[in-house]
Amino acid sequence: MNKDYDVIDIKGKRFLYSDKVEDHFFNPRNVLDNGANLDQFNARAEVGSPACGDVMKIYLLIDPETEKILDFKWKTFGCASAIASTSVLSEIVIGKTIKQAYKTTAGDIIKELSGLPKKKIHCSVLGDQALRKAIDDFRKNQSAVK
Amino acid sequence: MAPNRIIYVDNASTTQIDKRVLVSMNPFLGPVYANPSSIYSSGLKAKEAIEKSREMIAEFLDAKSQEIIFTAGGTEANNLAIFGSTSGLQKGKIITTAIEHPSVLRPLERLEKNGFEIVKIKPKKNGVIEVEEVKKNLDRNTVLVSIMYANNEIGTIQPIAEVAKIIKKFNSQRLALNARPILFHSDACQATQYLAMNTKKLGVDMMTINGSKIHGPKGTGVLFVKEGVKIEPQTLGGDQEYGLRPGTENVAGIVGLAKAVALIDKADIAKTKKIRDYIISELLKIKGTWLNGCRRRRLPNNINISFRGVEGESLVLYLDRKNIFASTGSACSSRSLEPSHVITAISNREIAHSSLRITLGRYNTLSEAKIIVSEIKKSVEKLRGVS
């Protein structure tokens, strides 16, 4: 994992996390609407389990010609850092090609969130895995079509 | 953004100190600073305050003064009970429950490593243990039983008086063999404010109380040790507290703890219960909601509820935004990354991750309860929209 992010210390803070996490946690971006038509997406993935306390589902719309990620919607059951990390990931990858997006690491997500508390780093950042799984799903479907 | 008022509903964690407790402590944080072991007048004054406090607590517990050992909190009292009563033994069987506080479980796990056999009784789905389970585990190797009076997470009340009766009966049969009697300890930290605390009627040999759970000062506690029960001190260096807890006494803390005990008014219970029942019945109206622990055999101040699709830490932080302070059994709020061992023992990890604990105290009102319910409904809806 990329190590160039900060480990946030809660000393003297009024919130457990960075301002960036706080913002994404309370105002999550690109959440899948309840009742949304899932047929509009051509790649999806789910990682985590309720027993472990984190479940992340992501839905991508990828342009088959340019392989650009046109849309990224998600649902996350989890703590503040799990919700914020999925939200921030959606902003990172929309507009990127799947080749670029595939390289996204947990470290990139944590850096974008201005750091996470140490104990949260390994458990709550599942987005990069979900993303790669969804892209693999897309590639598999594409080769099946061909 | 956050409203001006604060609604504190995490009283199982700690309580707001009562102003009257604070006033009672003041002289001993100021002018009466002499060491209670000193023989001049100021020392005697401090000593007198300690002994008066001891009598007040003895009266509350229907005990003798010399049965009251002041400690620096519930954790220390539980450690003293467990290590103190097994000191000198190489092995033996100890019966406890799977839902004890860590200050009982961790000491027992250390004893297990050193050769003791630890039996952790699993409660029923409602969070209450079967007395029969204790009975069938008692045997000639058993040296100690430690069962909490009421649970800190789900508020369930254990049948400790019945457990004590069974142990007493077993001991009377054993006495003929000149065997060491089985000792019975109960952690009563959460029970003190709300349940009957008469040690004679409960039949306990040792019992733990914590000042910070009863609107008293933090870092104060009591271990009741019945006359005739031999325990060994776990720290050495003085004769204070009958040699069982050496070190210059926390005079202000002891005085404050006694005051907090004296202020316990069982008449408050009806009011607390009414608020609890209102919150429980309103929250259960939300779809996909479970109450953790028995509704009936439950502390008057405890609500522990799980919402499907809502992770506990997220909910606590959404409520924090509204200046409502509650807690959760989710792993995300613990240091261990494991969800609550208590809720896991009676249901499963998913429900533990989704749990919210609301614990009432002396200062909570029904109008606060209405705000709590409405804010929880909004937060649950929002978080379910995300999950």
Short mmCIF file of C-alpha atoms in Angstrom, two decimals:
data_model
loop_
_atom_site.label_atom_id
_atom_site.label_comp_id
_atom_site.label_asym_id
_atom_site.label_seq_id
_atom_site.Cartn_x
_atom_site.Cartn_y
_atom_site.Cartn_z
CA MET A 1 0.00 0.00 0.00
CA ASN A 2 1.11 3.51 -0.85
CA LYS A 3 2.39 5.11 2.38
CA ASP A 4 2.32 8.81 1.55
CA TYR A 5 -0.76 9.65 3.57
CA ASP A 6 -1.15 10.90 7.11
CA VAL A 7 -2.39 8.97 10.04
CA ILE A 8 -4.86 11.28 11.72
CA ASP A 9 -4.56 11.82 15.44
CA ILE A 10 -7.79 12.82 17.18
CA LYS A 11 -6.08 14.87 19.89
CA GLY A 12 -7.69 18.28 20.18
CA LYS A 13 -10.20 17.62 17.46
CA ARG A 14 -13.96 18.02 17.55
CA PHE A 15 -14.47 15.23 15.03
CA LEU A 16 -12.91 11.79 14.87
CA TYR A 17 -11.80 12.21 11.26
CA SER A 18 -10.36 14.76 8.83
CA ASP A 19 -12.54 17.57 7.45
CA LYS A 20 -12.58 15.77 4.11
CA VAL A 21 -13.95 12.56 5.65
CA GLU A 22 -16.49 14.58 7.60
CA ASP A 23 -17.66 16.30 4.43
CA HIS A 24 -18.03 13.07 2.43
CA PHE A 25 -19.60 11.22 5.35
CA PHE A 26 -22.34 13.78 5.92
CA ASN A 27 -22.71 14.73 2.26
CA PRO A 28 -21.93 11.57 0.32
CA ARG A 29 -21.54 11.99 -3.49
CA ASN A 30 -22.88 9.70 -6.21
CA VAL A 31 -24.94 7.44 -3.94
CA LEU A 32 -27.17 5.06 -5.87
CA ASP A 33 -30.78 6.19 -5.52
CA ASN A 34 -33.15 3.67 -4.00
CA GLY A 35 -35.19 2.23 -6.83
CA ALA A 36 -32.66 3.22 -9.49
CA ASN A 37 -32.69 1.10 -12.64
CA LEU A 38 -29.60 -1.09 -12.43
CA ASP A 39 -29.72 -1.90 -16.16
CA GLN A 40 -28.14 1.47 -16.87
CA PHE A 41 -24.80 0.11 -15.55
CA ASN A 42 -22.54 -2.35 -17.33
CA ALA A 43 -20.23 -3.34 -14.46
CA ARG A 44 -20.81 -4.01 -10.82
CA ALA A 45 -19.10 -5.50 -7.78
CA GLU A 46 -19.73 -6.17 -4.13
CA VAL A 47 -17.07 -6.61 -1.43
CA GLY A 48 -17.11 -7.09 2.33
CA SER A 49 -19.73 -8.71 4.54
CA PRO A 50 -22.23 -7.49 7.12
CA ALA A 51 -20.58 -9.70 9.75
CA CYS A 52 -17.35 -7.79 9.24
CA GLY A 53 -19.16 -4.49 9.51
CA ASP A 54 -18.52 -3.23 5.97
CA VAL A 55 -20.33 -3.97 2.72
CA MET A 56 -19.66 -2.00 -0.43
CA LYS A 57 -21.57 -2.26 -3.68
CA ILE A 58 -20.51 -0.29 -6.73
CA TYR A 59 -22.14 0.16 -10.14
CA LEU A 60 -20.23 1.52 -13.13
CA LEU A 61 -21.22 2.76 -16.53
CA ILE A 62 -18.22 2.31 -18.82
CA ASP A 63 -18.15 3.48 -22.43
CA PRO A 64 -17.27 0.30 -24.36
CA GLU A 65 -15.52 2.30 -27.11
CA THR A 66 -13.33 4.67 -25.09
CA GLU A 67 -13.33 2.51 -21.93
CA LYS A 68 -13.95 5.68 -19.93
CA ILE A 69 -15.89 5.48 -16.66
CA LEU A 70 -18.94 7.63 -17.35
CA ASP A 71 -20.76 7.01 -14.11
CA PHE A 72 -20.04 5.48 -10.70
CA LYS A 73 -22.81 4.87 -8.20
CA TRP A 74 -22.48 3.08 -4.86
CA LYS A 75 -24.01 1.83 -1.64
CA THR A 76 -21.98 1.27 1.52
CA PHE A 77 -22.89 -0.22 4.86
CA GLY A 78 -20.12 0.75 7.22
CA CYS A 79 -18.55 3.33 9.45
CA ALA A 80 -17.76 6.93 8.56
CA SER A 81 -14.45 6.10 6.89
CA ALA A 82 -16.04 3.32 4.82
CA ILE A 83 -18.78 5.67 3.57
CA ALA A 84 -16.40 8.56 2.94
CA SER A 85 -13.85 6.37 1.16
CA THR A 86 -16.42 5.07 -1.31
CA SER A 87 -17.76 8.56 -1.87
CA VAL A 88 -14.33 10.00 -2.55
CA LEU A 89 -13.44 7.06 -4.81
CA SER A 90 -16.44 7.85 -7.00
CA GLU A 91 -15.04 11.34 -7.53
CA ILE A 92 -11.53 10.02 -8.23
CA VAL A 93 -12.51 7.61 -10.99
CA ILE A 94 -15.37 9.25 -12.89
CA GLY A 95 -13.89 10.40 -16.20
CA LYS A 96 -10.87 8.11 -16.02
CA THR A 97 -10.31 5.16 -18.35
CA ILE A 98 -10.60 1.76 -16.72
CA LYS A 99 -6.89 1.26 -17.33
CA GLN A 100 -6.10 4.37 -15.26
CA ALA A 101 -8.75 3.62 -12.66
CA TYR A 102 -7.51 0.06 -12.19
CA LYS A 103 -4.29 1.41 -10.70
CA THR A 104 -6.11 3.20 -7.85
CA THR A 105 -4.78 2.01 -4.50
CA ALA A 106 -6.19 2.20 -0.97
CA GLY A 107 -3.36 4.65 -0.33
CA ASP A 108 -4.68 6.96 -3.07
CA ILE A 109 -8.11 6.95 -1.43
CA ILE A 110 -6.70 7.63 2.03
CA LYS A 111 -4.54 10.43 0.66
CA GLU A 112 -7.57 12.00 -0.99
CA LEU A 113 -9.36 11.83 2.38
CA SER A 114 -6.44 13.69 4.04
CA GLY A 115 -5.64 10.60 6.11
CA LEU A 116 -7.52 8.19 8.34
CA PRO A 117 -7.08 7.01 11.94
CA LYS A 118 -4.53 4.20 12.00
CA LYS A 119 -6.90 1.40 12.97
CA LYS A 120 -9.28 2.30 10.15
CA ILE A 121 -6.77 1.92 7.37
CA HIS A 122 -6.96 -1.83 6.88
CA CYS A 123 -10.62 -2.44 7.53
CA SER A 124 -12.61 0.37 6.04
CA VAL A 125 -10.98 1.04 2.70
CA LEU A 126 -12.44 -1.56 0.38
CA GLY A 127 -13.12 0.71 -2.57
CA ASP A 128 -10.02 -0.10 -4.58
CA GLN A 129 -10.82 -3.84 -4.39
CA ALA A 130 -14.43 -3.23 -5.39
CA LEU A 131 -13.32 -1.09 -8.29
CA ARG A 132 -10.91 -3.69 -9.68
CA LYS A 133 -13.54 -6.37 -9.24
CA ALA A 134 -16.08 -4.30 -11.19
CA ILE A 135 -13.59 -3.61 -13.97
CA ASP A 136 -12.74 -7.31 -14.17
CA ASP A 137 -16.47 -7.96 -14.39
CA PHE A 138 -16.78 -5.47 -17.25
CA ARG A 139 -13.84 -6.99 -19.16
CA LYS A 140 -15.26 -10.48 -18.74
CA ASN A 141 -18.63 -9.35 -20.08
CA GLN A 142 -17.00 -7.54 -22.99
CA SER A 143 -15.00 -10.58 -24.06
CA ALA A 144 -18.17 -12.67 -23.80
CA VAL A 145 -19.92 -10.21 -26.15
CA LYS A 146 -17.05 -10.43 -28.63
CA MET B 1 -24.83 23.84 12.94
CA ALA B 2 -25.25 21.68 16.01
CA PRO B 3 -27.98 22.80 18.39
CA ASN B 4 -27.00 24.49 21.66
CA ARG B 5 -28.45 21.87 23.97
CA ILE B 6 -26.61 18.64 24.76
CA ILE B 7 -28.44 15.37 25.28
CA TYR B 8 -26.18 12.97 27.12
CA VAL B 9 -27.46 9.39 26.98
CA ASP B 10 -24.28 7.39 27.55
CA ASN B 11 -24.68 6.94 31.30
CA ALA B 12 -23.54 3.30 31.28
CA SER B 13 -20.22 4.67 30.10
CA THR B 14 -20.01 7.36 32.74
CA THR B 15 -22.34 9.86 34.38
CA GLN B 16 -22.37 13.57 34.95
CA ILE B 17 -21.22 14.26 38.48
CA ASP B 18 -24.06 15.49 40.70
CA LYS B 19 -23.46 19.07 41.95
CA ARG B 20 -24.18 17.95 45.51
CA VAL B 21 -21.41 15.37 45.16
CA LEU B 22 -19.05 18.05 43.95
CA VAL B 23 -19.89 20.26 46.94
CA SER B 24 -19.27 17.38 49.36
CA MET B 25 -15.83 16.78 47.84
CA ASN B 26 -14.64 20.38 47.84
CA PRO B 27 -13.17 20.58 51.38
CA PHE B 28 -11.02 17.54 50.67
CA LEU B 29 -9.65 19.01 47.46
CA GLY B 30 -8.85 22.20 49.40
CA PRO B 31 -8.27 22.86 53.08
CA VAL B 32 -8.46 19.29 54.38
CA TYR B 33 -5.42 17.99 52.56
CA ALA B 34 -3.64 16.18 55.38
CA ASN B 35 -2.85 12.49 55.06
CA PRO B 36 -5.61 10.46 56.73
CA SER B 37 -2.94 8.27 58.33
CA SER B 38 -1.46 11.25 60.21
CA ILE B 39 -2.21 11.53 63.92
CA TYR B 40 -2.62 15.31 64.20
CA SER B 41 -6.05 16.94 64.06
CA SER B 42 -6.16 17.69 60.33
CA GLY B 43 -5.19 14.09 59.54
CA LEU B 44 -7.87 12.84 61.91
CA LYS B 45 -10.43 15.00 60.16
CA ALA B 46 -9.60 13.39 56.82
CA LYS B 47 -9.68 9.95 58.43
CA GLU B 48 -13.06 10.69 59.96
CA ALA B 49 -14.45 11.67 56.57
CA ILE B 50 -13.30 8.35 55.12
CA GLU B 51 -14.79 6.33 57.94
CA LYS B 52 -18.08 8.21 57.78
CA SER B 53 -18.18 7.49 54.03
CA ARG B 54 -17.46 3.85 54.70
CA GLU B 55 -20.39 3.70 57.13
CA MET B 56 -22.72 5.32 54.62
CA ILE B 57 -21.82 2.76 51.99
CA ALA B 58 -22.01 -0.10 54.48
CA GLU B 59 -25.53 1.00 55.37
CA PHE B 60 -26.52 1.13 51.69
CA LEU B 61 -25.23 -2.42 51.20
CA ASP B 62 -26.55 -3.70 54.54
CA ALA B 63 -22.97 -4.55 55.40
CA LYS B 64 -20.37 -3.82 58.05
CA SER B 65 -17.89 -0.95 57.72
CA GLN B 66 -14.96 -3.35 57.66
CA GLU B 67 -16.49 -5.08 54.65
CA ILE B 68 -16.08 -1.97 52.48
CA ILE B 69 -12.78 -1.63 50.59
CA PHE B 70 -12.30 1.58 48.63
CA THR B 71 -10.55 1.20 45.28
CA ALA B 72 -9.77 3.42 42.32
CA GLY B 73 -12.80 2.25 40.34
CA GLY B 74 -14.75 -0.76 39.16
CA THR B 75 -11.97 -2.25 37.08
CA GLU B 76 -9.61 -2.30 40.04
CA ALA B 77 -12.27 -3.74 42.35
CA ASN B 78 -13.02 -6.55 39.86
CA ASN B 79 -9.31 -7.30 39.50
CA LEU B 80 -8.88 -7.34 43.28
CA ALA B 81 -11.82 -9.69 43.70
CA ILE B 82 -10.58 -12.15 41.09
CA PHE B 83 -6.84 -12.13 41.70
CA GLY B 84 -7.21 -11.54 45.44
CA SER B 85 -9.48 -14.50 45.99
CA THR B 86 -7.45 -16.93 43.87
CA SER B 87 -4.05 -15.84 45.15
CA GLY B 88 -2.09 -18.80 46.46
CA LEU B 89 -4.09 -21.29 44.40
CA GLN B 90 -2.33 -23.06 41.55
CA LYS B 91 -5.47 -24.21 39.78
CA GLY B 92 -9.20 -24.47 40.11
CA LYS B 93 -12.39 -23.94 38.21
CA ILE B 94 -13.98 -20.51 37.86
CA ILE B 95 -17.48 -20.01 36.50
CA THR B 96 -18.45 -16.77 34.80
CA THR B 97 -20.55 -15.62 31.86
CA ALA B 98 -19.68 -14.85 28.25
CA ILE B 99 -21.05 -11.32 28.65
CA GLU B 100 -19.01 -10.01 31.59
CA HIS B 101 -17.22 -6.69 31.45
CA PRO B 102 -13.60 -6.93 30.18
CA SER B 103 -12.39 -6.09 33.71
CA VAL B 104 -13.66 -9.54 34.72
CA LEU B 105 -12.92 -11.43 31.51
CA ARG B 106 -9.32 -10.30 31.03
CA PRO B 107 -8.21 -11.22 34.60
CA LEU B 108 -9.91 -14.60 34.20
CA GLU B 109 -8.15 -15.18 30.89
CA ARG B 110 -4.85 -14.55 32.61
CA LEU B 111 -5.75 -17.13 35.26
CA GLU B 112 -6.68 -19.53 32.48
CA LYS B 113 -3.19 -19.16 31.02
CA ASN B 114 -1.79 -19.95 34.45
CA GLY B 115 -3.66 -23.22 34.77
CA PHE B 116 -7.18 -22.38 35.96
CA GLU B 117 -10.22 -23.72 34.15
CA ILE B 118 -12.60 -20.94 33.12
CA VAL B 119 -16.21 -21.78 32.22
CA LYS B 120 -18.01 -18.95 30.44
CA ILE B 121 -21.75 -19.55 30.56
CA LYS B 122 -23.52 -18.39 27.44
CA PRO B 123 -26.73 -16.50 28.13
CA LYS B 124 -30.01 -17.31 26.45
CA LYS B 125 -31.06 -15.25 23.41
CA ASN B 126 -32.61 -12.72 25.80
CA GLY B 127 -29.24 -12.03 27.44
CA VAL B 128 -30.10 -13.71 30.75
CA ILE B 129 -28.28 -16.79 32.05
CA GLU B 130 -29.98 -19.96 33.28
CA VAL B 131 -29.31 -20.63 36.96
CA GLU B 132 -29.29 -24.30 36.04
CA GLU B 133 -26.17 -23.69 33.91
CA VAL B 134 -24.30 -22.50 36.98
CA LYS B 135 -25.59 -25.39 39.05
CA LYS B 136 -24.47 -28.07 36.66
CA ASN B 137 -20.98 -26.58 36.43
CA LEU B 138 -20.33 -26.49 40.19
CA ASP B 139 -17.94 -29.22 41.22
CA ARG B 140 -15.24 -30.00 43.76
CA ASN B 141 -12.64 -28.05 41.78
CA THR B 142 -14.71 -24.87 41.64
CA VAL B 143 -13.16 -22.00 43.59
CA LEU B 144 -14.95 -18.90 42.35
CA VAL B 145 -18.10 -17.79 40.55
CA SER B 146 -18.18 -14.27 39.09
CA ILE B 147 -21.44 -13.14 37.51
CA MET B 148 -22.43 -9.56 36.86
CA TYR B 149 -25.60 -8.18 38.42
CA ALA B 150 -26.65 -6.26 35.30
CA ASN B 151 -25.02 -6.04 31.91
CA ASN B 152 -23.36 -2.80 30.83
CA GLU B 153 -24.28 -3.12 27.16
CA ILE B 154 -27.73 -4.64 26.99
CA GLY B 155 -28.87 -3.97 30.56
CA THR B 156 -30.07 -7.49 31.25
CA ILE B 157 -30.39 -8.43 34.91
CA GLN B 158 -28.90 -11.73 36.06
CA PRO B 159 -30.50 -13.87 38.77
CA ILE B 160 -27.61 -13.44 41.19
CA ALA B 161 -29.59 -14.07 44.39
CA GLU B 162 -30.64 -17.47 43.01
CA VAL B 163 -27.07 -18.21 41.95
CA ALA B 164 -25.91 -17.34 45.49
CA LYS B 165 -28.47 -19.76 46.97
CA ILE B 166 -27.25 -22.61 44.80
CA ILE B 167 -23.64 -21.93 45.71
CA LYS B 168 -24.54 -21.75 49.40
CA LYS B 169 -26.29 -25.09 49.20
CA PHE B 170 -23.35 -26.65 47.38
CA ASN B 171 -20.94 -25.20 49.95
CA SER B 172 -22.90 -26.60 52.86
CA GLN B 173 -22.53 -30.08 51.41
CA ARG B 174 -18.84 -29.47 50.86
CA LEU B 175 -18.23 -28.12 54.33
CA ALA B 176 -18.47 -31.65 55.69
CA LEU B 177 -15.42 -32.50 53.59
CA ASN B 178 -13.57 -29.54 55.09
CA ALA B 179 -13.16 -28.17 51.56
CA ARG B 180 -12.66 -24.50 50.76
CA PRO B 181 -16.03 -22.86 50.04
CA ILE B 182 -16.75 -21.51 46.58
CA LEU B 183 -16.74 -17.71 46.61
CA PHE B 184 -19.30 -15.67 44.73
CA HIS B 185 -18.42 -12.29 43.25
CA SER B 186 -20.75 -9.99 41.38
CA ASP B 187 -19.90 -6.90 39.36
CA ALA B 188 -22.74 -4.55 40.31
CA CYS B 189 -21.42 -1.36 38.67
CA GLN B 190 -24.43 -0.91 36.40
CA ALA B 191 -26.94 -2.15 38.96
CA THR B 192 -26.08 0.15 41.87
CA GLN B 193 -28.36 3.01 40.91
CA TYR B 194 -31.41 0.92 40.06
CA LEU B 195 -31.51 -2.50 41.74
CA ALA B 196 -31.72 -3.87 45.28
CA MET B 197 -28.20 -3.73 46.72
CA ASN B 198 -28.68 -5.52 50.01
CA THR B 199 -25.66 -7.82 50.15
CA LYS B 200 -27.22 -10.07 52.78
CA LYS B 201 -30.31 -10.67 50.67
CA LEU B 202 -28.24 -11.07 47.50
CA GLY B 203 -25.93 -13.52 49.26
CA VAL B 204 -22.74 -12.35 47.57
CA ASP B 205 -19.25 -12.79 49.05
CA MET B 206 -17.79 -9.94 47.03
CA MET B 207 -19.44 -7.18 45.04
CA THR B 208 -18.13 -4.28 42.94
CA ILE B 209 -19.45 -0.72 42.82
CA ASN B 210 -18.18 2.16 40.68
CA GLY B 211 -18.60 5.84 41.60
CA SER B 212 -18.53 7.16 38.06
CA LYS B 213 -21.63 5.19 37.06
CA ILE B 214 -23.81 6.72 39.78
CA HIS B 215 -23.23 10.45 39.30
CA GLY B 216 -20.17 10.25 41.51
CA PRO B 217 -16.50 10.95 40.77
CA LYS B 218 -14.41 8.94 38.30
CA GLY B 219 -11.59 6.80 39.65
CA THR B 220 -13.60 5.69 42.69
CA GLY B 221 -14.99 2.30 43.52
CA VAL B 222 -15.77 -0.19 46.24
CA LEU B 223 -15.17 -3.85 46.63
CA PHE B 224 -17.50 -5.30 49.23
CA VAL B 225 -15.76 -8.27 50.87
CA LYS B 226 -17.87 -10.23 53.29
CA GLU B 227 -16.44 -10.71 56.76
CA GLY B 228 -14.53 -13.97 56.90
CA VAL B 229 -13.74 -14.03 53.18
CA LYS B 230 -9.97 -14.04 52.81
CA ILE B 231 -8.46 -12.16 49.90
CA GLU B 232 -4.89 -11.12 49.25
CA PRO B 233 -3.93 -7.55 48.33
CA GLN B 234 -2.68 -7.11 44.76
CA THR B 235 -0.57 -4.06 45.51
CA LEU B 236 1.66 -3.75 48.54
CA GLY B 237 2.95 -0.81 50.49
CA GLY B 238 0.65 0.25 53.30
CA ASP B 239 -2.02 -0.67 55.78
CA GLN B 240 -4.82 1.40 54.27
CA GLU B 241 -8.14 -0.31 53.55
CA TYR B 242 -7.36 -3.15 55.96
CA GLY B 243 -4.18 -3.78 54.02
CA LEU B 244 -6.14 -4.81 50.95
CA ARG B 245 -5.68 -1.61 49.01
CA PRO B 246 -2.59 0.24 50.19
CA GLY B 247 -1.76 3.82 49.29
CA THR B 248 -2.86 7.21 50.61
CA GLU B 249 -6.61 7.33 50.26
CA ASN B 250 -8.41 9.42 47.65
CA VAL B 251 -10.28 11.27 50.39
CA ALA B 252 -12.30 13.58 48.14
CA GLY B 253 -13.17 10.68 45.86
CA ILE B 254 -14.29 8.49 48.74
CA VAL B 255 -16.43 11.28 50.20
CA GLY B 256 -17.93 11.95 46.76
CA LEU B 257 -18.66 8.28 46.17
CA ALA B 258 -20.46 8.01 49.53
CA LYS B 259 -22.46 11.13 48.73
CA ALA B 260 -23.41 9.71 45.33
CA VAL B 261 -24.60 6.52 47.00
CA ALA B 262 -26.60 8.52 49.54
CA LEU B 263 -28.27 10.44 46.72
CA ILE B 264 -29.56 7.29 45.04
CA ASP B 265 -33.30 7.61 45.15
CA LYS B 266 -35.16 4.54 44.05
CA ALA B 267 -38.16 6.84 43.50
CA ASP B 268 -36.37 8.07 40.34
CA ILE B 269 -36.70 4.62 38.83
CA ALA B 270 -40.31 5.01 37.69
CA LYS B 271 -39.42 8.16 35.75
CA THR B 272 -36.39 6.53 34.13
CA LYS B 273 -38.42 3.47 33.17
CA LYS B 274 -41.10 5.62 31.58
CA ILE B 275 -38.52 7.37 29.39
CA ARG B 276 -36.88 4.04 28.51
CA ASP B 277 -40.18 2.43 27.55
CA TYR B 278 -41.17 5.41 25.45
CA ILE B 279 -37.90 5.29 23.49
CA ILE B 280 -38.02 1.51 23.03
CA SER B 281 -41.60 1.44 21.80
CA GLU B 282 -41.06 4.39 19.45
CA LEU B 283 -37.85 2.99 17.97
CA LEU B 284 -39.33 -0.47 17.48
CA LYS B 285 -41.89 1.15 15.19
CA ILE B 286 -39.07 1.64 12.67
CA LYS B 287 -38.95 -1.32 10.28
CA GLY B 288 -35.98 -3.68 10.52
CA THR B 289 -35.26 -2.95 14.18
CA TRP B 290 -34.35 -5.32 17.04
CA LEU B 291 -34.13 -4.76 20.77
CA ASN B 292 -30.99 -6.46 22.09
CA GLY B 293 -31.62 -8.14 25.44
CA CYS B 294 -34.76 -8.98 27.37
CA ARG B 295 -37.32 -6.22 27.48
CA ARG B 296 -38.57 -7.14 30.93
CA ARG B 297 -35.47 -8.26 32.87
CA ARG B 298 -33.68 -5.05 31.99
CA LEU B 299 -32.16 -2.07 33.77
CA PRO B 300 -34.55 0.90 33.86
CA ASN B 301 -32.00 3.07 32.04
CA ASN B 302 -30.88 0.78 29.19
CA ILE B 303 -31.92 0.74 25.55
CA ASN B 304 -29.88 -1.28 23.07
CA ILE B 305 -31.31 -1.53 19.62
CA SER B 306 -30.06 -2.57 16.18
CA PHE B 307 -31.19 -1.06 12.91
CA ARG B 308 -30.81 -3.16 9.78
CA GLY B 309 -28.54 -1.50 7.23
CA VAL B 310 -27.19 1.06 9.68
CA GLU B 311 -23.69 0.71 11.02
CA GLY B 312 -23.40 1.77 14.67
CA GLU B 313 -20.46 4.15 14.46
CA SER B 314 -22.07 6.02 11.59
CA LEU B 315 -25.28 6.42 13.57
CA VAL B 316 -23.42 7.60 16.69
CA LEU B 317 -21.60 10.22 14.60
CA TYR B 318 -24.83 11.38 12.92
CA LEU B 319 -26.36 11.80 16.38
CA ASP B 320 -23.21 13.54 17.60
CA ARG B 321 -23.88 16.11 14.88
CA LYS B 322 -27.14 16.83 16.72
CA ASN B 323 -25.36 16.94 20.10
CA ILE B 324 -26.88 13.66 21.18
CA PHE B 325 -24.24 11.46 22.80
CA ALA B 326 -24.82 7.72 22.68
CA SER B 327 -22.69 4.63 22.00
CA THR B 328 -22.53 1.45 19.93
CA GLY B 329 -21.30 -2.14 20.03
CA SER B 330 -19.90 -1.79 16.54
CA ALA B 331 -16.26 -2.78 16.09
CA CYS B 332 -15.60 0.57 14.51
CA SER B 333 -15.94 2.36 17.79
CA SER B 334 -13.91 -0.14 19.78
CA ARG B 335 -10.16 -0.41 20.01
CA SER B 336 -10.12 -4.08 19.15
CA LEU B 337 -11.87 -3.99 15.74
CA GLU B 338 -14.12 -6.73 17.09
CA PRO B 339 -17.82 -6.01 17.54
CA SER B 340 -19.45 -6.32 20.97
CA HIS B 341 -18.84 -9.73 22.58
CA VAL B 342 -22.12 -9.28 24.44
CA ILE B 343 -24.39 -8.81 21.43
CA THR B 344 -22.43 -11.40 19.45
CA ALA B 345 -23.09 -13.89 22.29
CA ILE B 346 -26.87 -13.44 22.07
CA SER B 347 -27.29 -12.86 18.33
CA ASN B 348 -24.63 -12.27 15.67
CA ARG B 349 -21.88 -9.96 14.51
CA GLU B 350 -24.04 -8.14 12.00
CA ILE B 351 -26.52 -7.13 14.70
CA ALA B 352 -23.64 -6.13 16.96
CA HIS B 353 -22.22 -3.86 14.23
CA SER B 354 -25.64 -2.23 13.83
CA SER B 355 -26.32 -1.60 17.50
CA LEU B 356 -26.99 1.66 19.28
CA ARG B 357 -26.88 1.92 23.06
CA ILE B 358 -28.81 4.66 24.82
CA THR B 359 -28.36 4.71 28.59
CA LEU B 360 -30.30 7.19 30.68
CA GLY B 361 -29.26 9.02 33.82
CA ARG B 362 -30.62 11.30 36.51
CA TYR B 363 -30.91 14.33 34.26
CA ASN B 364 -32.67 12.92 31.19
CA THR B 365 -36.23 14.00 30.49
CA LEU B 366 -39.16 12.85 28.40
CA SER B 367 -38.85 15.90 26.15
CA GLU B 368 -35.24 14.88 25.44
CA ALA B 369 -36.51 11.40 24.63
CA LYS B 370 -38.80 12.86 21.98
CA ILE B 371 -35.89 14.68 20.35
CA ILE B 372 -33.76 11.50 20.50
CA VAL B 373 -36.45 9.45 18.78
CA SER B 374 -37.02 11.98 16.03
CA GLU B 375 -33.29 12.46 15.35
CA ILE B 376 -32.67 8.71 15.29
CA LYS B 377 -35.48 8.25 12.79
CA LYS B 378 -33.94 10.88 10.50
CA SER B 379 -30.41 9.50 10.80
CA VAL B 380 -31.51 5.90 10.24
CA GLU B 381 -33.38 6.93 7.13
CA LYS B 382 -30.39 8.83 5.80
CA LEU B 383 -27.89 6.05 6.51
CA ARG B 384 -30.19 3.44 5.03
CA GLY B 385 -30.31 5.55 1.89
CA VAL B 386 -26.52 5.18 1.67
CA SER B 387 -26.41 1.44 2.40
#
